[in-house]
Amino acid sequence: MIQRAGGHRPGARRTRAALAMTVVLLAVVGLAAPASGARSDYYLAAGSGTNVFSLRLAGSMNSTWRGFLRDGVSAWNGTYSSTGTVISITSGSTNKSVRLGSLPSGMIGRYQYGGSRSDRTFVVTVDAEKIADAPNRISSIGSWARFTTMHELGHALSLKDNPDTSSSTVMDYKPMSWTGVYSAPRAYDRSAVASIY
């Protein structure tokens, strides 16, 4: 039998180790240490350190899809008066981009990031094929492309998926009708971004 040193109660060491691991995991997924004024129910540490940045529409896409993605960017720019958000689209060099691409099953958009919060790099990928191939989305391809771009850029603006709220938000995975996706960030989203930046 191995004797425990210091009279610790059984499992205490495991409990401290589990707590330490939980803190590390929370930090990794962006739930720890919200920015000044931000609340952990919506804050994602993987976002950019600023809500004013430039991005490129990268890769090959036709003018229709380019317009859909621009609409997603414009939706966030439409919140400027309440959030101060300015996302410019550039043809120049930048380490932030939105592109079309193929994603794993069940995903129509993805936000991938790198670097530190103050020097954030990211790529937003929108799966045009999955959006266009769903029969019930045919009449709303543009709406879904805009919504997906807007949702993924929400991560770049430090918003996490499925925030703990009953308010409507572009970051929620609650079921929506195929034609009823949001065309602009909701009041909850605007308030969250304003409190972070």
Coordinates of N, CA and C in Angstrom, one line a residue:
M1 N 0.8 -1.2 0.0 CA 0.0 0.0 0.0 C 0.9 1.2 0.0
I2 N 0.5 2.2 -0.8 CA 1.3 3.5 -0.9 C 0.6 4.5 0.0
Q3 N 1.4 5.0 0.9 CA 0.9 6.0 1.9 C 0.8 7.4 1.2
R4 N -0.3 8.1 1.4 CA -0.4 9.5 0.9 C 0.4 10.4 1.9
A5 N 1.2 11.3 1.4 CA 2.0 12.2 2.2 C 1.1 13.4 2.6
G6 N 1.3 13.9 3.7 CA 0.7 15.2 4.1 C -0.8 15.1 4.5
G7 N -1.3 13.9 4.6 CA -2.7 13.7 5.1 C -3.7 14.2 4.2
H8 N -3.5 14.3 2.9 CA -4.5 14.8 1.9 C -5.6 13.8 1.9
R9 N -6.8 14.3 1.7 CA -7.9 13.3 1.6 C -7.9 12.6 0.2
P10 N -8.4 11.4 0.1 CA -8.4 10.7 -1.1 C -9.0 11.5 -2.3
G11 N -8.3 11.5 -3.4 CA -8.8 12.1 -4.6 C -8.5 13.6 -4.7
A12 N -7.9 14.2 -3.6 CA -7.7 15.6 -3.6 C -6.7 16.0 -4.7
R13 N -5.7 15.2 -4.9 CA -4.6 15.5 -5.9 C -5.3 15.4 -7.3
R14 N -6.1 14.4 -7.5 CA -6.8 14.2 -8.8 C -7.8 15.4 -9.0
T15 N -8.4 15.9 -8.0 CA -9.3 17.0 -8.1 C -8.6 18.3 -8.5
R16 N -7.4 18.5 -7.9 CA -6.6 19.7 -8.2 C -6.1 19.6 -9.6
A17 N -5.7 18.4 -10.0 CA -5.2 18.2 -11.4 C -6.4 18.4 -12.4
A18 N -7.6 17.9 -12.1 CA -8.7 18.1 -12.9 C -9.1 19.5 -13.1
L19 N -9.0 20.3 -12.0 CA -9.3 21.7 -12.0 C -8.3 22.4 -12.8
A20 N -7.0 22.1 -12.7 CA -6.0 22.7 -13.5 C -6.2 22.4 -15.0
M21 N -6.6 21.2 -15.3 CA -6.8 20.9 -16.7 C -8.0 21.6 -17.2
T22 N -9.1 21.8 -16.4 CA -10.3 22.5 -16.8 C -9.9 24.0 -17.2
V23 N -9.1 24.6 -16.3 CA -8.7 26.0 -16.6 C -7.9 26.1 -17.9
V24 N -7.0 25.1 -18.2 CA -6.3 25.1 -19.4 C -7.2 24.9 -20.6
L25 N -8.2 24.0 -20.5 CA -9.1 23.8 -21.6 C -10.0 25.0 -21.8
L26 N -10.4 25.6 -20.8 CA -11.2 26.8 -20.9 C -10.4 27.9 -21.6
A27 N -9.2 28.1 -21.3 CA -8.3 29.1 -22.0 C -8.2 28.7 -23.4
V28 N -8.0 27.5 -23.7 CA -7.8 27.0 -25.1 C -9.0 27.3 -26.0
V29 N -10.2 27.0 -25.4 CA -11.4 27.2 -26.2 C -12.0 28.6 -26.1
G30 N -11.3 29.5 -25.4 CA -11.7 30.9 -25.3 C -12.7 31.3 -24.3
L31 N -12.8 30.5 -23.2 CA -13.8 30.8 -22.2 C -13.2 31.5 -21.0
A32 N -11.9 31.6 -20.9 CA -11.2 32.1 -19.8 C -10.7 33.5 -20.1
A33 N -10.6 34.3 -19.1 CA -10.0 35.7 -19.2 C -10.7 36.5 -20.3
P34 N -11.9 36.9 -20.2 CA -12.5 37.7 -21.2 C -11.9 39.1 -21.3
A35 N -11.9 39.7 -22.5 CA -11.4 41.0 -22.6 C -12.1 42.0 -21.7
S36 N -11.5 43.1 -21.4 CA -12.1 44.1 -20.5 C -13.6 44.4 -20.9
G37 N -14.5 44.2 -20.0 CA -15.9 44.4 -20.2 C -16.6 43.3 -20.9
A38 N -15.9 42.3 -21.3 CA -16.6 41.2 -22.0 C -17.1 40.1 -21.0
R39 N -18.1 39.4 -21.3 CA -18.6 38.4 -20.4 C -18.4 37.0 -21.1
S40 N -18.1 36.0 -20.2 CA -17.7 34.7 -20.7 C -18.9 34.0 -21.4
D41 N -20.1 34.5 -21.3 CA -21.2 33.8 -22.0 C -21.2 34.0 -23.5
Y42 N -20.4 35.0 -24.0 CA -20.3 35.2 -25.5 C -18.9 35.4 -25.9
Y43 N -17.9 35.5 -25.1 CA -16.5 35.9 -25.4 C -15.7 34.7 -25.9
L44 N -15.0 34.9 -27.0 CA -14.1 33.9 -27.6 C -12.7 34.5 -27.7
A45 N -11.8 34.0 -27.0 CA -10.4 34.5 -27.0 C -9.7 34.4 -28.3
A46 N -10.2 33.5 -29.2 CA -9.6 33.3 -30.5 C -9.9 34.4 -31.5
G47 N -10.6 35.4 -31.1 CA -10.9 36.5 -31.9 C -9.8 37.5 -32.1
S48 N -10.0 38.5 -32.9 CA -9.0 39.5 -33.2 C -8.9 40.5 -32.0
G49 N -7.8 41.1 -31.8 CA -7.6 42.1 -30.8 C -8.2 43.4 -31.1
T50 N -8.7 43.6 -32.3 CA -9.4 44.8 -32.8 C -10.6 44.5 -33.7
N51 N -11.6 45.3 -33.7 CA -12.7 45.1 -34.6 C -12.6 46.0 -35.8
V52 N -11.4 46.5 -36.1 CA -11.1 47.3 -37.3 C -9.9 46.6 -38.0
F53 N -10.2 46.0 -39.1 CA -9.2 45.2 -39.8 C -9.5 45.1 -41.3
S54 N -8.6 44.7 -42.1 CA -8.7 44.4 -43.5 C -8.6 42.9 -43.7
L55 N -9.4 42.4 -44.7 CA -9.3 41.0 -45.1 C -9.4 40.9 -46.6
R56 N -9.0 39.8 -47.2 CA -9.0 39.5 -48.6 C -10.1 38.5 -48.9
L57 N -10.8 38.6 -50.0 CA -11.6 37.5 -50.5 C -10.6 36.7 -51.4
A58 N -10.2 35.6 -50.8 CA -9.1 34.8 -51.4 C -9.6 33.7 -52.3
G59 N -8.7 33.3 -53.2 CA -9.0 32.2 -54.1 C -9.9 32.5 -55.2
S60 N -10.3 31.5 -55.9 CA -11.1 31.7 -57.1 C -12.6 31.6 -56.8
M61 N -13.4 32.6 -57.2 CA -14.8 32.6 -57.1 C -15.4 33.5 -58.1
N62 N -16.6 33.2 -58.5 CA -17.3 34.1 -59.5 C -17.9 35.3 -58.8
S63 N -18.3 36.3 -59.6 CA -18.8 37.6 -59.1 C -20.0 37.4 -58.2
T64 N -20.8 36.4 -58.4 CA -22.0 36.1 -57.6 C -21.6 35.8 -56.2
W65 N -20.7 34.8 -56.1 CA -20.3 34.4 -54.8 C -19.4 35.4 -54.1
R66 N -18.7 36.2 -54.8 CA -17.9 37.3 -54.3 C -18.9 38.3 -53.6
G67 N -20.0 38.5 -54.3 CA -21.0 39.4 -53.8 C -21.7 38.9 -52.5
F68 N -21.9 37.6 -52.5 CA -22.5 37.0 -51.3 C -21.6 37.2 -50.1
L69 N -20.3 36.9 -50.3 CA -19.3 37.0 -49.2 C -19.2 38.5 -48.7
R70 N -19.2 39.4 -49.7 CA -19.1 40.8 -49.4 C -20.3 41.2 -48.6
D71 N -21.5 40.7 -48.9 CA -22.7 41.0 -48.1 C -22.5 40.6 -46.6
G72 N -21.8 39.5 -46.4 CA -21.6 39.1 -45.0 C -20.7 40.1 -44.3
V73 N -19.7 40.6 -45.0 CA -18.8 41.6 -44.4 C -19.6 42.9 -44.2
S74 N -20.3 43.3 -45.2 CA -21.1 44.5 -45.1 C -22.1 44.5 -43.9
A75 N -22.6 43.3 -43.6 CA -23.6 43.2 -42.5 C -22.9 43.6 -41.2
W76 N -21.7 43.2 -41.0 CA -20.9 43.7 -39.8 C -20.6 45.2 -39.9
N77 N -20.2 45.6 -41.0 CA -20.0 47.1 -41.2 C -21.2 47.9 -40.9
G78 N -22.4 47.3 -41.1 CA -23.6 48.0 -40.9 C -23.8 48.3 -39.4
T79 N -23.0 47.6 -38.5 CA -23.2 47.8 -37.1 C -22.2 48.9 -36.5
Y80 N -21.5 49.6 -37.4 CA -20.5 50.6 -37.0 C -21.0 51.6 -36.0
S81 N -22.2 52.1 -36.1 CA -22.6 53.1 -35.2 C -22.7 52.6 -33.7
S82 N -23.0 51.3 -33.6 CA -23.1 50.8 -32.2 C -21.9 50.0 -31.7
T83 N -21.0 49.5 -32.7 CA -19.9 48.7 -32.3 C -18.5 49.2 -32.7
G84 N -18.5 50.2 -33.7 CA -17.2 50.7 -34.2 C -16.5 49.7 -35.1
T85 N -17.2 48.7 -35.5 CA -16.6 47.7 -36.4 C -16.5 48.2 -37.8
V86 N -15.2 48.0 -38.3 CA -14.9 48.4 -39.7 C -14.1 47.2 -40.3
I87 N -14.6 46.5 -41.2 CA -13.9 45.4 -41.9 C -13.8 45.8 -43.4
S88 N -12.5 46.1 -43.8 CA -12.3 46.5 -45.2 C -11.9 45.3 -46.0
I89 N -12.3 45.3 -47.2 CA -11.9 44.3 -48.2 C -10.8 44.8 -49.0
T90 N -9.7 44.1 -49.1 CA -8.5 44.6 -49.8 C -8.1 43.6 -50.8
S91 N -7.4 44.0 -51.9 CA -6.8 43.1 -52.8 C -5.3 42.9 -52.5
G92 N -4.9 43.7 -51.5 CA -3.5 43.7 -51.1 C -3.2 42.5 -50.2
S93 N -2.0 42.5 -49.6 CA -1.5 41.5 -48.7 C -2.1 41.7 -47.3
T94 N -2.7 40.6 -46.8 CA -3.2 40.6 -45.4 C -3.2 39.1 -44.9
N95 N -3.1 39.0 -43.6 CA -3.1 37.6 -43.0 C -4.5 37.2 -42.5
K96 N -5.6 37.9 -43.1 CA -6.9 37.6 -42.7 C -7.7 37.4 -44.1
S97 N -8.4 36.3 -44.2 CA -9.1 36.1 -45.5 C -10.4 35.3 -45.3
V98 N -11.3 35.5 -46.3 CA -12.5 34.7 -46.5 C -12.4 34.1 -47.8
R99 N -12.7 32.7 -47.9 CA -12.5 32.0 -49.1 C -13.6 31.0 -49.2
L100 N -13.8 30.5 -50.4 CA -14.7 29.3 -50.7 C -13.8 28.1 -50.6
G101 N -14.4 27.0 -50.1 CA -13.6 25.7 -50.0 C -14.5 24.6 -49.5
S102 N -14.0 23.4 -49.6 CA -14.7 22.2 -49.2 C -14.4 21.9 -47.7
L103 N -15.5 21.6 -47.0 CA -15.4 21.4 -45.6 C -15.9 20.0 -45.2
P104 N -15.6 19.5 -44.0 CA -16.1 18.2 -43.6 C -17.6 18.1 -43.5
S105 N -18.1 17.0 -43.6 CA -19.6 16.7 -43.5 C -20.2 17.5 -42.3
G106 N -21.3 18.1 -42.6 CA -22.0 18.8 -41.5 C -21.6 20.2 -41.3
M107 N -20.6 20.7 -42.0 CA -20.1 22.1 -41.8 C -20.3 22.9 -43.1
I108 N -20.8 24.1 -43.0 CA -20.9 25.0 -44.2 C -20.0 26.2 -44.0
G109 N -19.4 26.4 -42.8 CA -18.5 27.4 -42.6 C -17.5 27.1 -41.5
R110 N -16.3 27.7 -41.5 CA -15.3 27.4 -40.5 C -14.4 28.6 -40.3
Y111 N -14.0 28.9 -39.1 CA -13.1 29.9 -38.7 C -11.8 29.2 -38.2
Q112 N -10.7 29.5 -38.8 CA -9.4 28.9 -38.3 C -8.5 30.1 -38.1
Y113 N -7.8 30.1 -36.9 CA -7.0 31.2 -36.5 C -5.6 30.8 -36.1
G114 N -4.8 31.8 -36.1 CA -3.4 31.6 -35.6 C -2.9 32.9 -35.0
G115 N -1.7 32.9 -34.5 CA -1.0 34.1 -34.0 C -1.6 34.5 -32.6
S116 N -1.1 35.5 -32.1 CA -1.7 36.0 -30.8 C -2.9 36.9 -31.0
R117 N -3.6 37.2 -30.0 CA -4.8 38.0 -30.1 C -4.5 39.4 -30.7
S118 N -3.3 39.9 -30.3 CA -3.0 41.3 -30.8 C -2.5 41.2 -32.3
D119 N -2.1 40.0 -32.7 CA -1.6 39.9 -34.1 C -2.3 38.7 -34.8
R120 N -3.6 38.7 -34.7 CA -4.4 37.5 -35.1 C -4.4 37.3 -36.6
T121 N -4.2 36.1 -37.0 CA -4.4 35.7 -38.4 C -5.6 34.8 -38.5
F122 N -6.4 34.8 -39.6 CA -7.5 33.9 -39.7 C -7.8 33.6 -41.1
V123 N -8.5 32.5 -41.3 CA -9.1 32.1 -42.6 C -10.5 31.7 -42.3
V124 N -11.5 32.3 -42.9 CA -12.9 31.9 -42.9 C -13.1 31.1 -44.2
T125 N -13.6 29.9 -44.1 CA -14.0 29.1 -45.3 C -15.5 28.9 -45.3
V126 N -16.0 29.2 -46.5 CA -17.5 29.0 -46.7 C -17.6 27.9 -47.8
D127 N -18.4 26.8 -47.5 CA -18.5 25.7 -48.4 C -19.7 26.0 -49.4
A128 N -19.4 26.6 -50.5 CA -20.4 27.0 -51.5 C -21.1 25.8 -52.0
E129 N -20.4 24.7 -52.2 CA -21.1 23.5 -52.8 C -22.1 23.0 -51.9
K130 N -21.8 22.9 -50.6 CA -22.8 22.4 -49.6 C -24.0 23.3 -49.5
I131 N -23.8 24.6 -49.6 CA -24.9 25.6 -49.5 C -25.7 25.5 -50.7
A132 N -25.1 25.4 -51.9 CA -25.9 25.3 -53.2 C -26.5 24.0 -53.4
D133 N -26.0 22.9 -52.9 CA -26.5 21.6 -53.2 C -27.7 21.2 -52.3
A134 N -28.0 21.9 -51.3 CA -29.1 21.5 -50.4 C -30.4 22.0 -51.1
P135 N -31.3 21.0 -51.5 CA -32.5 21.4 -52.2 C -33.4 22.5 -51.6
N136 N -33.4 22.4 -50.2 CA -34.3 23.4 -49.5 C -33.6 24.8 -49.4
R137 N -32.4 24.9 -49.9 CA -31.7 26.2 -49.8 C -31.6 26.9 -51.2
I138 N -32.1 26.3 -52.2 CA -32.0 26.8 -53.6 C -32.5 28.2 -53.7
S139 N -33.6 28.6 -53.1 CA -34.1 29.9 -53.2 C -33.4 30.9 -52.2
S140 N -32.5 30.4 -51.4 CA -31.9 31.3 -50.4 C -30.4 31.1 -50.3
I141 N -29.8 30.7 -51.4 CA -28.3 30.5 -51.4 C -27.6 31.8 -51.0
G142 N -28.0 32.9 -51.5 CA -27.3 34.2 -51.1 C -27.5 34.5 -49.6
S143 N -28.7 34.2 -49.1 CA -28.9 34.5 -47.7 C -28.1 33.6 -46.8
W144 N -28.0 32.3 -47.2 CA -27.1 31.4 -46.4 C -25.7 31.7 -46.5
A145 N -25.2 32.1 -47.7 CA -23.8 32.5 -47.9 C -23.5 33.7 -47.0
R146 N -24.3 34.7 -47.1 CA -24.2 35.9 -46.3 C -24.2 35.6 -44.8
F147 N -25.2 34.8 -44.4 CA -25.3 34.4 -42.9 C -24.1 33.6 -42.5
T148 N -23.6 32.7 -43.3 CA -22.4 31.9 -42.9 C -21.2 32.7 -42.8
T149 N -21.0 33.7 -43.7 CA -19.8 34.6 -43.6 C -20.0 35.4 -42.4
M150 N -21.1 36.0 -42.1 CA -21.4 36.8 -41.0 C -21.1 36.0 -39.7
H151 N -21.6 34.8 -39.6 CA -21.4 34.0 -38.4 C -19.9 33.7 -38.2
E152 N -19.2 33.3 -39.2 CA -17.8 33.0 -39.0 C -17.0 34.3 -38.7
L153 N -17.3 35.4 -39.3 CA -16.7 36.7 -38.9 C -17.0 37.1 -37.5
G154 N -18.1 36.6 -37.0 CA -18.4 36.8 -35.6 C -17.3 36.3 -34.7
H155 N -16.8 35.1 -35.1 CA -15.6 34.5 -34.3 C -14.4 35.5 -34.4
A156 N -14.2 36.1 -35.5 CA -13.0 37.0 -35.7 C -13.3 38.2 -34.8
L157 N -14.6 38.5 -34.5 CA -14.9 39.6 -33.6 C -15.1 39.1 -32.1
S158 N -14.5 38.0 -31.8 CA -14.5 37.4 -30.5 C -15.8 36.9 -29.9
L159 N -16.7 36.5 -30.8 CA -18.0 35.9 -30.4 C -17.9 34.4 -30.5
K160 N -18.4 33.7 -29.5 CA -18.3 32.2 -29.5 C -19.6 31.6 -30.0
D161 N -19.6 30.4 -30.4 CA -20.8 29.7 -30.8 C -21.8 29.5 -29.6
N162 N -23.0 29.5 -29.9 CA -24.1 29.1 -29.0 C -23.9 29.8 -27.6
P163 N -23.9 31.2 -27.6 CA -23.8 31.9 -26.3 C -24.9 31.6 -25.4
D164 N -24.7 31.7 -24.1 CA -25.7 31.4 -23.1 C -26.7 32.5 -23.0
T165 N -27.6 32.5 -24.0 CA -28.7 33.6 -24.0 C -29.9 33.0 -24.7
S166 N -31.1 33.6 -24.3 CA -32.3 33.3 -25.0 C -32.5 34.3 -26.1
S167 N -31.7 35.3 -26.2 CA -31.8 36.4 -27.2 C -31.4 35.8 -28.6
S168 N -32.0 36.4 -29.6 CA -31.6 36.0 -31.0 C -30.1 36.5 -31.3
T169 N -29.4 35.6 -31.9 CA -28.0 35.9 -32.2 C -27.5 35.2 -33.5
V170 N -26.7 35.8 -34.3 CA -26.1 35.1 -35.5 C -25.2 34.0 -35.1
M171 N -24.8 33.9 -33.8 CA -23.8 32.9 -33.4 C -24.5 31.6 -32.9
D172 N -25.8 31.6 -32.8 CA -26.5 30.4 -32.3 C -26.7 29.4 -33.4
Y173 N -26.7 28.1 -32.9 CA -27.0 27.0 -33.8 C -28.5 26.5 -33.7
K174 N -29.3 27.3 -33.1 CA -30.7 27.0 -33.0 C -31.3 26.8 -34.4
P175 N -32.2 25.8 -34.5 CA -32.8 25.6 -35.8 C -33.4 26.8 -36.4
M176 N -33.1 27.1 -37.6 CA -33.7 28.2 -38.4 C -34.3 27.6 -39.6
S177 N -35.3 28.3 -40.2 CA -35.9 27.8 -41.4 C -34.8 28.1 -42.5
W178 N -34.9 27.4 -43.6 CA -33.9 27.6 -44.7 C -33.9 29.0 -45.2
T179 N -35.1 29.6 -45.2 CA -35.2 31.0 -45.7 C -35.2 32.0 -44.6
G180 N -35.2 31.6 -43.4 CA -35.3 32.5 -42.3 C -34.0 32.8 -41.5
V181 N -32.9 32.7 -42.2 CA -31.6 33.1 -41.5 C -31.5 34.6 -41.4
Y182 N -30.8 35.0 -40.4 CA -30.6 36.5 -40.1 C -29.8 37.1 -41.2
S183 N -30.2 38.3 -41.6 CA -29.5 39.1 -42.6 C -28.5 40.1 -42.0
A184 N -28.6 40.2 -40.7 CA -27.6 41.2 -40.1 C -27.4 40.7 -38.6
P185 N -26.3 41.1 -38.0 CA -26.1 40.8 -36.6 C -27.3 41.4 -35.7
R186 N -27.7 40.6 -34.8 CA -28.8 41.0 -33.9 C -28.3 41.9 -32.8
A187 N -29.3 42.4 -32.0 CA -29.0 43.4 -30.9 C -28.0 42.7 -30.0
Y188 N -28.2 41.5 -29.6 CA -27.3 40.8 -28.7 C -25.8 40.7 -29.3
D189 N -25.7 40.5 -30.6 CA -24.4 40.4 -31.2 C -23.7 41.8 -31.1
R190 N -24.5 42.8 -31.5 CA -23.9 44.2 -31.5 C -23.5 44.6 -30.1
S191 N -24.3 44.3 -29.1 CA -24.0 44.6 -27.7 C -22.7 43.9 -27.2
A192 N -22.6 42.6 -27.6 CA -21.4 41.8 -27.2 C -20.2 42.4 -27.8
V193 N -20.2 42.7 -29.1 CA -19.0 43.2 -29.8 C -18.7 44.6 -29.2
A194 N -19.7 45.4 -28.9 CA -19.4 46.8 -28.3 C -18.8 46.6 -27.0
S195 N -19.1 45.6 -26.2 CA -18.6 45.5 -24.9 C -17.1 44.9 -24.9
I196 N -16.8 44.2 -26.0 CA -15.5 43.6 -26.1 C -14.5 44.7 -26.6
Y197 N -14.9 45.5 -27.6 CA -14.0 46.5 -28.2 C -14.3 47.9 -27.7

